[in-house]
Amino acid sequence: EPLWQHTDETDSQEYNGLLKLRTQEYESIDGKTGLLYVIALSSLVPLADLPLNLESSVADRVQEEAALQQAELSNGRHAGTLSISQGHTAELLQWDASVAGTSDFFGWFMGGNLQVRAAYWEVEQGLVICVAFGTETLRIDEATRMVQSVQA
């Protein structure tokens, strides 16, 4: 039985169209304890040629997603690496968060604590960023296992 379901997919552009983003959204099957975003950035120019610091760009993206969930991040830290399919190695970042508002998804958990984990790795034409929000470690661990099988 699946623990997560695919719920949405959107396309957008940044840096005057130099970066194309495809965001896929998954949520825990219960519809309330876990949220996972898989963001694939494809670049028309080498990432090294863009004014990007990868780790701070990823942290900014996580902050944007957290703001949409009305979650306040704290205690950001590097959390090691993760082996991904196709031989890639992802860098892991982790935060604590508290639900500060009544967002669509975590609004029922107002004042509760979330765990947030992001994984990112470079691929030939860009970058993959995965951001997971969970009300418990189990959800974050499930999301991390899903991230390990992402094909980019």
Tab-separated table of N, CA and C in Angstrom:
chain	number	residue	atom	x	y	z
A	1	GLU	N	0.846	-1.194	0.000
A	1	GLU	CA	0.000	0.000	0.000
A	1	GLU	C	0.884	1.247	0.000
A	2	PRO	N	0.633	2.196	-0.915
A	2	PRO	CA	1.469	3.404	-0.964
A	2	PRO	C	1.272	4.275	0.273
A	3	LEU	N	2.360	4.904	0.710
A	3	LEU	CA	2.312	5.786	1.868
A	3	LEU	C	2.156	7.252	1.447
A	4	TRP	N	2.442	7.545	0.165
A	4	TRP	CA	2.406	8.907	-0.352
A	4	TRP	C	1.637	8.900	-1.671
A	5	GLN	N	1.030	10.038	-1.994
A	5	GLN	CA	0.351	10.159	-3.279
A	5	GLN	C	0.785	11.438	-3.986
A	6	HIS	N	0.893	11.343	-5.312
A	6	HIS	CA	1.244	12.491	-6.151
A	6	HIS	C	0.007	13.379	-6.252
A	7	THR	N	0.144	14.666	-5.925
A	7	THR	CA	-1.037	15.524	-5.879
A	7	THR	C	-1.015	16.701	-6.843
A	8	ASP	N	0.171	17.106	-7.318
A	8	ASP	CA	0.209	18.299	-8.168
A	8	ASP	C	1.533	18.350	-8.912
A	9	GLU	N	1.535	19.098	-10.033
A	9	GLU	CA	2.758	19.324	-10.798
A	9	GLU	C	2.637	20.695	-11.447
A	10	THR	N	3.682	21.516	-11.338
A	10	THR	CA	3.658	22.849	-11.936
A	10	THR	C	4.989	23.133	-12.620
A	11	ASP	N	4.941	23.976	-13.627
A	11	ASP	CA	6.147	24.421	-14.339
A	11	ASP	C	6.267	25.922	-14.173
A	12	SER	N	7.525	26.391	-14.011
A	12	SER	CA	7.763	27.831	-13.908
A	12	SER	C	9.172	28.127	-14.407
A	13	GLN	N	9.511	29.416	-14.450
A	13	GLN	CA	10.838	29.829	-14.900
A	13	GLN	C	11.392	30.878	-13.956
A	14	GLU	N	12.747	30.916	-13.880
A	14	GLU	CA	13.432	31.934	-13.075
A	14	GLU	C	14.650	32.433	-13.841
A	15	TYR	N	15.290	33.483	-13.325
A	15	TYR	CA	16.474	34.065	-13.960
A	15	TYR	C	16.215	34.355	-15.443
A	16	ASN	N	15.162	35.122	-15.726
A	16	ASN	CA	14.819	35.511	-17.101
A	16	ASN	C	14.697	34.320	-18.031
A	17	GLY	N	14.168	33.222	-17.529
A	17	GLY	CA	13.950	32.049	-18.360
A	17	GLY	C	15.150	31.132	-18.494
A	18	LEU	N	16.274	31.472	-17.850
A	18	LEU	CA	17.461	30.610	-17.938
A	18	LEU	C	17.286	29.319	-17.148
A	19	LEU	N	16.437	29.371	-16.108
A	19	LEU	CA	16.147	28.166	-15.329
A	19	LEU	C	14.683	27.791	-15.514
A	20	LYS	N	14.467	26.537	-15.857
A	20	LYS	CA	13.097	26.015	-15.917
A	20	LYS	C	12.906	25.100	-14.711
A	21	LEU	N	11.792	25.269	-14.029
A	21	LEU	CA	11.516	24.477	-12.837
A	21	LEU	C	10.271	23.626	-13.055
A	22	ARG	N	10.364	22.361	-12.695
A	22	ARG	CA	9.183	21.489	-12.653
A	22	ARG	C	9.060	21.027	-11.206
A	23	THR	N	7.950	21.366	-10.575
A	23	THR	CA	7.727	21.004	-9.179
A	23	THR	C	6.634	19.950	-9.101
A	24	GLN	N	6.972	18.834	-8.487
A	24	GLN	CA	5.990	17.787	-8.243
A	24	GLN	C	5.711	17.740	-6.747
A	25	GLU	N	4.448	17.627	-6.396
A	25	GLU	CA	4.053	17.618	-4.993
A	25	GLU	C	3.469	16.254	-4.637
A	26	TYR	N	3.887	15.753	-3.488
A	26	TYR	CA	3.356	14.507	-2.944
A	26	TYR	C	2.892	14.791	-1.523
A	27	GLU	N	1.847	14.099	-1.099
A	27	GLU	CA	1.460	14.213	0.306
A	27	GLU	C	1.235	12.824	0.871
A	28	SER	N	1.388	12.732	2.182
A	28	SER	CA	1.168	11.453	2.849
A	28	SER	C	-0.262	11.019	2.586
A	29	ILE	N	-0.472	9.729	2.539
A	29	ILE	CA	-1.762	9.172	2.155
A	29	ILE	C	-2.884	9.620	3.111
A	30	ASP	N	-2.512	9.955	4.362
A	30	ASP	CA	-3.534	10.443	5.303
A	30	ASP	C	-3.918	11.897	5.025
A	31	GLY	N	-3.171	12.545	4.109
A	31	GLY	CA	-3.514	13.902	3.700
A	31	GLY	C	-3.213	14.978	4.709
A	32	LYS	N	-2.398	14.656	5.753
A	32	LYS	CA	-2.159	15.720	6.737
A	32	LYS	C	-0.825	15.668	7.469
A	33	THR	N	-0.057	14.602	7.408
A	33	THR	CA	1.158	14.534	8.236
A	33	THR	C	2.460	14.673	7.466
A	34	GLY	N	2.405	14.674	6.128
A	34	GLY	CA	3.648	14.803	5.373
A	34	GLY	C	3.435	15.426	4.011
A	35	LEU	N	4.409	16.232	3.593
A	35	LEU	CA	4.363	16.929	2.318
A	35	LEU	C	5.763	16.856	1.726
A	36	LEU	N	5.866	16.514	0.441
A	36	LEU	CA	7.167	16.403	-0.223
A	36	LEU	C	7.097	17.115	-1.559
A	37	TYR	N	8.079	18.001	-1.801
A	37	TYR	CA	8.211	18.671	-3.085
A	37	TYR	C	9.480	18.165	-3.753
A	38	VAL	N	9.358	17.772	-5.022
A	38	VAL	CA	10.522	17.398	-5.830
A	38	VAL	C	10.616	18.459	-6.920
A	39	ILE	N	11.678	19.261	-6.868
A	39	ILE	CA	11.839	20.390	-7.779
A	39	ILE	C	13.033	20.099	-8.685
A	40	ALA	N	12.777	19.974	-9.975
A	40	ALA	CA	13.845	19.738	-10.945
A	40	ALA	C	14.102	21.052	-11.679
A	41	LEU	N	15.324	21.562	-11.561
A	41	LEU	CA	15.716	22.776	-12.261
A	41	LEU	C	16.555	22.365	-13.458
A	42	SER	N	16.163	22.794	-14.638
A	42	SER	CA	17.022	22.571	-15.794
A	42	SER	C	17.497	23.935	-16.256
A	43	SER	N	18.777	24.004	-16.592
A	43	SER	CA	19.403	25.275	-16.895
A	43	SER	C	19.823	25.327	-18.356
A	44	LEU	N	19.602	26.468	-18.990
A	44	LEU	CA	20.047	26.659	-20.363
A	44	LEU	C	21.529	26.995	-20.422
A	45	VAL	N	22.107	27.374	-19.290
A	45	VAL	CA	23.549	27.658	-19.198
A	45	VAL	C	24.094	26.864	-18.016
A	46	PRO	N	25.401	26.597	-17.963
A	46	PRO	CA	25.946	25.871	-16.811
A	46	PRO	C	25.624	26.600	-15.498
A	47	LEU	N	25.252	25.825	-14.477
A	47	LEU	CA	24.902	26.438	-13.185
A	47	LEU	C	26.036	27.298	-12.653
A	48	ALA	N	27.272	26.879	-12.934
A	48	ALA	CA	28.431	27.637	-12.446
A	48	ALA	C	28.458	29.047	-13.026
A	49	ASP	N	27.789	29.268	-14.176
A	49	ASP	CA	27.762	30.589	-14.805
A	49	ASP	C	26.665	31.491	-14.241
A	50	LEU	N	25.793	30.936	-13.419
A	50	LEU	CA	24.732	31.745	-12.812
A	50	LEU	C	25.198	32.238	-11.443
A	51	PRO	N	24.693	33.391	-11.007
A	51	PRO	CA	25.102	33.927	-9.702
A	51	PRO	C	24.408	33.176	-8.561
A	52	LEU	N	24.706	31.875	-8.453
A	52	LEU	CA	24.035	31.028	-7.465
A	52	LEU	C	25.040	30.436	-6.489
A	53	ASN	N	24.730	30.529	-5.210
A	53	ASN	CA	25.404	29.702	-4.214
A	53	ASN	C	24.395	28.591	-3.953
A	54	LEU	N	24.763	27.351	-4.325
A	54	LEU	CA	23.767	26.279	-4.303
A	54	LEU	C	23.126	26.101	-2.941
A	55	GLU	N	23.942	26.006	-1.885
A	55	GLU	CA	23.360	25.744	-0.568
A	55	GLU	C	22.433	26.873	-0.141
A	56	SER	N	22.840	28.127	-0.355
A	56	SER	CA	21.957	29.224	0.070
A	56	SER	C	20.733	29.315	-0.852
A	57	SER	N	20.874	28.946	-2.127
A	57	SER	CA	19.706	28.924	-3.023
A	57	SER	C	18.702	27.872	-2.573
A	58	VAL	N	19.212	26.713	-2.155
A	58	VAL	CA	18.336	25.653	-1.658
A	58	VAL	C	17.658	26.118	-0.372
A	59	ALA	N	18.428	26.720	0.533
A	59	ALA	CA	17.859	27.214	1.791
A	59	ALA	C	16.780	28.265	1.513
A	60	ASP	N	17.005	29.135	0.512
A	60	ASP	CA	15.995	30.139	0.147
A	60	ASP	C	14.723	29.462	-0.353
A	61	ARG	N	14.888	28.417	-1.168
A	61	ARG	CA	13.731	27.684	-1.700
A	61	ARG	C	12.944	27.028	-0.560
A	62	VAL	N	13.665	26.445	0.396
A	62	VAL	CA	13.008	25.823	1.553
A	62	VAL	C	12.243	26.886	2.338
A	63	GLN	N	12.857	28.061	2.496
A	63	GLN	CA	12.198	29.162	3.213
A	63	GLN	C	10.908	29.562	2.508
A	64	GLU	N	10.945	29.616	1.160
A	64	GLU	CA	9.734	29.952	0.402
A	64	GLU	C	8.639	28.910	0.621
A	65	GLU	N	9.020	27.637	0.553
A	65	GLU	CA	8.033	26.565	0.748
A	65	GLU	C	7.486	26.602	2.181
A	66	ALA	N	8.364	26.872	3.151
A	66	ALA	CA	7.935	26.958	4.555
A	66	ALA	C	6.949	28.110	4.733
A	67	ALA	N	7.221	29.239	4.082
A	67	ALA	CA	6.321	30.387	4.185
A	67	ALA	C	4.942	30.030	3.635
A	68	LEU	N	4.902	29.270	2.539
A	68	LEU	CA	3.620	28.848	1.984
A	68	LEU	C	2.855	27.955	2.965
A	69	GLN	N	3.599	27.193	3.756
A	69	GLN	CA	2.975	26.319	4.759
A	69	GLN	C	2.760	27.050	6.093
A	70	GLN	N	3.095	28.340	6.124
A	70	GLN	CA	3.009	29.157	7.331
A	70	GLN	C	3.766	28.506	8.481
A	71	ALA	N	4.972	28.012	8.138
A	71	ALA	CA	5.844	27.392	9.134
A	71	ALA	C	7.074	28.269	9.309
A	72	GLU	N	7.491	28.438	10.548
A	72	GLU	CA	8.680	29.232	10.853
A	72	GLU	C	9.852	28.288	11.092
A	73	LEU	N	10.907	28.445	10.267
A	73	LEU	CA	12.081	27.578	10.358
A	73	LEU	C	13.032	28.048	11.446
A	74	SER	N	13.726	27.092	12.069
A	74	SER	CA	14.779	27.426	13.027
A	74	SER	C	15.819	26.309	13.008
A	75	ASN	N	16.979	26.598	13.564
A	75	ASN	CA	18.009	25.579	13.776
A	75	ASN	C	18.409	24.868	12.481
A	76	GLY	N	18.618	25.640	11.406
A	76	GLY	CA	19.057	25.048	10.146
A	76	GLY	C	20.458	24.482	10.285
A	77	ARG	N	20.677	23.302	9.685
A	77	ARG	CA	21.984	22.656	9.804
A	77	ARG	C	22.226	21.716	8.642
A	78	HIS	N	23.486	21.455	8.391
A	78	HIS	CA	23.862	20.462	7.390
A	78	HIS	C	23.698	19.105	8.054
A	79	ALA	N	23.118	18.137	7.344
A	79	ALA	CA	22.797	16.846	7.969
A	79	ALA	C	23.435	15.675	7.228
A	80	GLY	N	24.564	15.928	6.566
A	80	GLY	CA	25.281	14.838	5.915
A	80	GLY	C	24.921	14.691	4.452
A	81	THR	N	25.073	13.466	3.931
A	81	THR	CA	24.805	13.192	2.527
A	81	THR	C	23.887	11.974	2.408
A	82	LEU	N	23.375	11.763	1.215
A	82	LEU	CA	22.449	10.672	0.946
A	82	LEU	C	22.739	10.132	-0.446
A	83	SER	N	22.838	8.810	-0.568
A	83	SER	CA	23.028	8.202	-1.884
A	83	SER	C	21.703	8.166	-2.624
A	84	ILE	N	21.740	8.628	-3.875
A	84	ILE	CA	20.552	8.718	-4.719
A	84	ILE	C	20.736	7.760	-5.889
A	85	SER	N	19.630	7.376	-6.522
A	85	SER	CA	19.716	6.503	-7.689
A	85	SER	C	20.618	7.134	-8.752
A	86	GLN	N	21.063	6.341	-9.677
A	86	GLN	CA	21.926	6.779	-10.772
A	86	GLN	C	23.284	7.267	-10.277
A	87	GLY	N	23.687	6.853	-9.089
A	87	GLY	CA	25.029	7.158	-8.604
A	87	GLY	C	25.262	8.554	-8.073
A	88	HIS	N	24.207	9.336	-7.899
A	88	HIS	CA	24.366	10.695	-7.375
A	88	HIS	C	24.458	10.669	-5.847
A	89	THR	N	25.070	11.709	-5.302
A	89	THR	CA	25.098	11.903	-3.856
A	89	THR	C	24.477	13.254	-3.547
A	90	ALA	N	23.484	13.250	-2.698
A	90	ALA	CA	22.786	14.488	-2.337
A	90	ALA	C	23.349	15.041	-1.040
A	91	GLU	N	23.362	16.347	-0.938
A	91	GLU	CA	23.651	17.039	0.317
A	91	GLU	C	22.328	17.180	1.063
A	92	LEU	N	22.373	16.970	2.377
A	92	LEU	CA	21.161	17.078	3.192
A	92	LEU	C	21.225	18.298	4.095
A	93	LEU	N	20.124	19.020	4.175
A	93	LEU	CA	19.960	20.130	5.105
A	93	LEU	C	18.714	19.825	5.926
A	94	GLN	N	18.710	20.303	7.173
A	94	GLN	CA	17.581	19.987	8.045
A	94	GLN	C	17.244	21.193	8.918
A	95	TRP	N	15.970	21.343	9.219
A	95	TRP	CA	15.486	22.422	10.089
A	95	TRP	C	14.439	21.877	11.044
A	96	ASP	N	14.238	22.609	12.115
A	96	ASP	CA	13.053	22.432	12.939
A	96	ASP	C	12.093	23.525	12.472
A	97	ALA	N	10.821	23.319	12.660
A	97	ALA	CA	9.848	24.342	12.251
A	97	ALA	C	8.646	24.271	13.174
A	98	SER	N	7.979	25.408	13.294
A	98	SER	CA	6.715	25.402	14.036
A	98	SER	C	5.641	25.984	13.133
A	99	VAL	N	4.464	25.411	13.204
A	99	VAL	CA	3.338	25.869	12.385
A	99	VAL	C	2.776	27.122	13.042
A	100	ALA	N	2.884	28.237	12.316
A	100	ALA	CA	2.521	29.525	12.896
A	100	ALA	C	1.202	30.063	12.351
A	101	GLY	N	0.615	29.366	11.395
A	101	GLY	CA	-0.621	29.870	10.805
A	101	GLY	C	-1.505	28.720	10.361
A	102	THR	N	-2.596	29.061	9.732
A	102	THR	CA	-3.559	28.043	9.330
A	102	THR	C	-3.456	27.794	7.830
A	103	SER	N	-2.323	27.247	7.406
A	103	SER	CA	-2.154	26.911	5.991
A	103	SER	C	-3.130	25.805	5.617
A	104	ASP	N	-3.298	25.601	4.314
A	104	ASP	CA	-4.206	24.555	3.837
A	104	ASP	C	-3.831	23.193	4.389
A	105	PHE	N	-2.532	22.889	4.370
A	105	PHE	CA	-2.132	21.518	4.675
A	105	PHE	C	-1.916	21.266	6.167
A	106	PHE	N	-1.076	22.088	6.802
A	106	PHE	CA	-0.745	21.854	8.212
A	106	PHE	C	-1.540	22.735	9.178
A	107	GLY	N	-2.568	23.420	8.687
A	107	GLY	CA	-3.354	24.312	9.536
A	107	GLY	C	-3.930	23.631	10.765
A	108	TRP	N	-4.262	22.368	10.660
A	108	TRP	CA	-4.813	21.602	11.792
A	108	TRP	C	-3.784	21.447	12.908
A	109	PHE	N	-2.507	21.677	12.577
A	109	PHE	CA	-1.390	21.420	13.492
A	109	PHE	C	-0.836	22.722	14.065
A	110	MET	N	-1.650	23.775	14.094
A	110	MET	CA	-1.238	25.101	14.553
A	110	MET	C	-0.487	25.011	15.876
A	111	GLY	N	0.702	25.611	15.917
A	111	GLY	CA	1.528	25.585	17.122
A	111	GLY	C	2.355	24.320	17.256
A	112	GLY	N	2.123	23.343	16.385
A	112	GLY	CA	2.869	22.086	16.446
A	112	GLY	C	4.243	22.207	15.801
A	113	ASN	N	5.093	21.247	16.071
A	113	ASN	CA	6.443	21.240	15.523
A	113	ASN	C	6.549	20.298	14.328
A	114	LEU	N	7.191	20.800	13.290
A	114	LEU	CA	7.451	20.012	12.093
A	114	LEU	C	8.939	19.746	11.981
A	115	GLN	N	9.277	18.696	11.251
A	115	GLN	CA	10.653	18.479	10.848
A	115	GLN	C	10.712	18.775	9.355
A	116	VAL	N	11.781	19.415	8.940
A	116	VAL	CA	11.959	19.774	7.541
A	116	VAL	C	13.318	19.268	7.097
A	117	ARG	N	13.343	18.558	5.976
A	117	ARG	CA	14.609	18.058	5.444
A	117	ARG	C	14.648	18.361	3.953
A	118	ALA	N	15.783	18.836	3.491
A	118	ALA	CA	15.977	19.088	2.065
A	118	ALA	C	17.185	18.302	1.589
A	119	ALA	N	17.082	17.783	0.385
A	119	ALA	CA	18.191	17.107	-0.272
A	119	ALA	C	18.382	17.786	-1.619
A	120	TYR	N	19.630	17.986	-2.028
A	120	TYR	CA	19.851	18.565	-3.356
A	120	TYR	C	21.091	17.963	-3.975
A	121	TRP	N	21.053	17.836	-5.291
A	121	TRP	CA	22.204	17.316	-6.019
A	121	TRP	C	22.172	17.839	-7.450
A	122	GLU	N	23.375	17.965	-8.005
A	122	GLU	CA	23.503	18.436	-9.380
A	122	GLU	C	23.356	17.263	-10.335
A	123	VAL	N	22.720	17.540	-11.463
A	123	VAL	CA	22.613	16.584	-12.559
A	123	VAL	C	23.163	17.284	-13.796
A	124	GLU	N	23.238	16.563	-14.892
A	124	GLU	CA	23.914	17.091	-16.082
A	124	GLU	C	23.409	18.459	-16.514
A	125	GLN	N	22.114	18.636	-16.561
A	125	GLN	CA	21.553	19.904	-17.035
A	125	GLN	C	20.961	20.762	-15.933
A	126	GLY	N	21.347	20.513	-14.667
A	126	GLY	CA	20.763	21.363	-13.640
A	126	GLY	C	20.898	20.812	-12.239
A	127	LEU	N	19.790	20.889	-11.503
A	127	LEU	CA	19.801	20.620	-10.078
A	127	LEU	C	18.462	19.999	-9.688
A	128	VAL	N	18.494	19.088	-8.732
A	128	VAL	CA	17.269	18.544	-8.161
A	128	VAL	C	17.236	18.943	-6.687
A	129	ILE	N	16.109	19.471	-6.252
A	129	ILE	CA	15.913	19.846	-4.851
A	129	ILE	C	14.661	19.123	-4.360
A	130	CYS	N	14.778	18.425	-3.247
A	130	CYS	CA	13.620	17.782	-2.633
A	130	CYS	C	13.447	18.378	-1.243
A	131	VAL	N	12.232	18.765	-0.927
A	131	VAL	CA	11.930	19.373	0.374
A	131	VAL	C	10.791	18.591	1.010
A	132	ALA	N	11.048	18.068	2.202
A	132	ALA	CA	10.035	17.287	2.915
A	132	ALA	C	9.664	17.982	4.218
A	133	PHE	N	8.361	18.021	4.495
A	133	PHE	CA	7.821	18.517	5.764
A	133	PHE	C	7.096	17.349	6.409
A	134	GLY	N	7.323	17.125	7.685
A	134	GLY	CA	6.618	16.041	8.351
A	134	GLY	C	6.334	16.359	9.807
A	135	THR	N	5.232	15.793	10.308
A	135	THR	CA	4.870	16.001	11.705
A	135	THR	C	5.617	15.031	12.609
A	136	GLU	N	6.272	14.042	12.023
A	136	GLU	CA	6.998	13.061	12.833
A	136	GLU	C	8.165	12.501	12.026
A	137	THR	N	9.128	11.948	12.725
A	137	THR	CA	10.331	11.420	12.096
A	137	THR	C	9.993	10.357	11.060
A	138	LEU	N	8.997	9.532	11.338
A	138	LEU	CA	8.611	8.478	10.405
A	138	LEU	C	8.289	9.051	9.027
A	139	ARG	N	7.535	10.148	8.975
A	139	ARG	CA	7.182	10.761	7.686
A	139	ARG	C	8.434	11.267	6.963
A	140	ILE	N	9.338	11.887	7.699
A	140	ILE	CA	10.572	12.398	7.096
A	140	ILE	C	11.402	11.234	6.557
A	141	ASP	N	11.476	10.148	7.310
A	141	ASP	CA	12.242	8.985	6.856
A	141	ASP	C	11.622	8.358	5.613
A	142	GLU	N	10.291	8.279	5.570
A	142	GLU	CA	9.609	7.765	4.369
A	142	GLU	C	9.918	8.657	3.162
A	143	ALA	N	9.836	9.969	3.368
A	143	ALA	CA	10.112	10.911	2.281
A	143	ALA	C	11.555	10.771	1.817
A	144	THR	N	12.467	10.579	2.761
A	144	THR	CA	13.878	10.420	2.405
A	144	THR	C	14.078	9.177	1.543
A	145	ARG	N	13.378	8.094	1.864
A	145	ARG	CA	13.461	6.887	1.034
A	145	ARG	C	12.919	7.151	-0.369
A	146	MET	N	11.857	7.935	-0.476
A	146	MET	CA	11.332	8.295	-1.804
A	146	MET	C	12.352	9.121	-2.574
A	147	VAL	N	13.004	10.054	-1.889
A	147	VAL	CA	14.005	10.912	-2.521
A	147	VAL	C	15.131	10.070	-3.108
A	148	GLN	N	15.521	9.009	-2.392
A	148	GLN	CA	16.625	8.173	-2.866
A	148	GLN	C	16.330	7.521	-4.213
A	149	SER	N	15.055	7.410	-4.568
A	149	SER	CA	14.718	6.748	-5.834
A	149	SER	C	14.372	7.740	-6.945
A	150	VAL	N	14.534	9.046	-6.692
A	150	VAL	CA	14.224	10.054	-7.708
A	150	VAL	C	15.176	9.874	-8.897
A	151	GLN	N	14.618	9.833	-10.080
A	151	GLN	CA	15.399	9.745	-11.319
A	151	GLN	C	15.362	11.113	-11.972
A	152	ALA	N	16.517	11.636	-12.289
A	152	ALA	CA	16.539	12.964	-12.915
A	152	ALA	C	17.314	12.930	-14.221
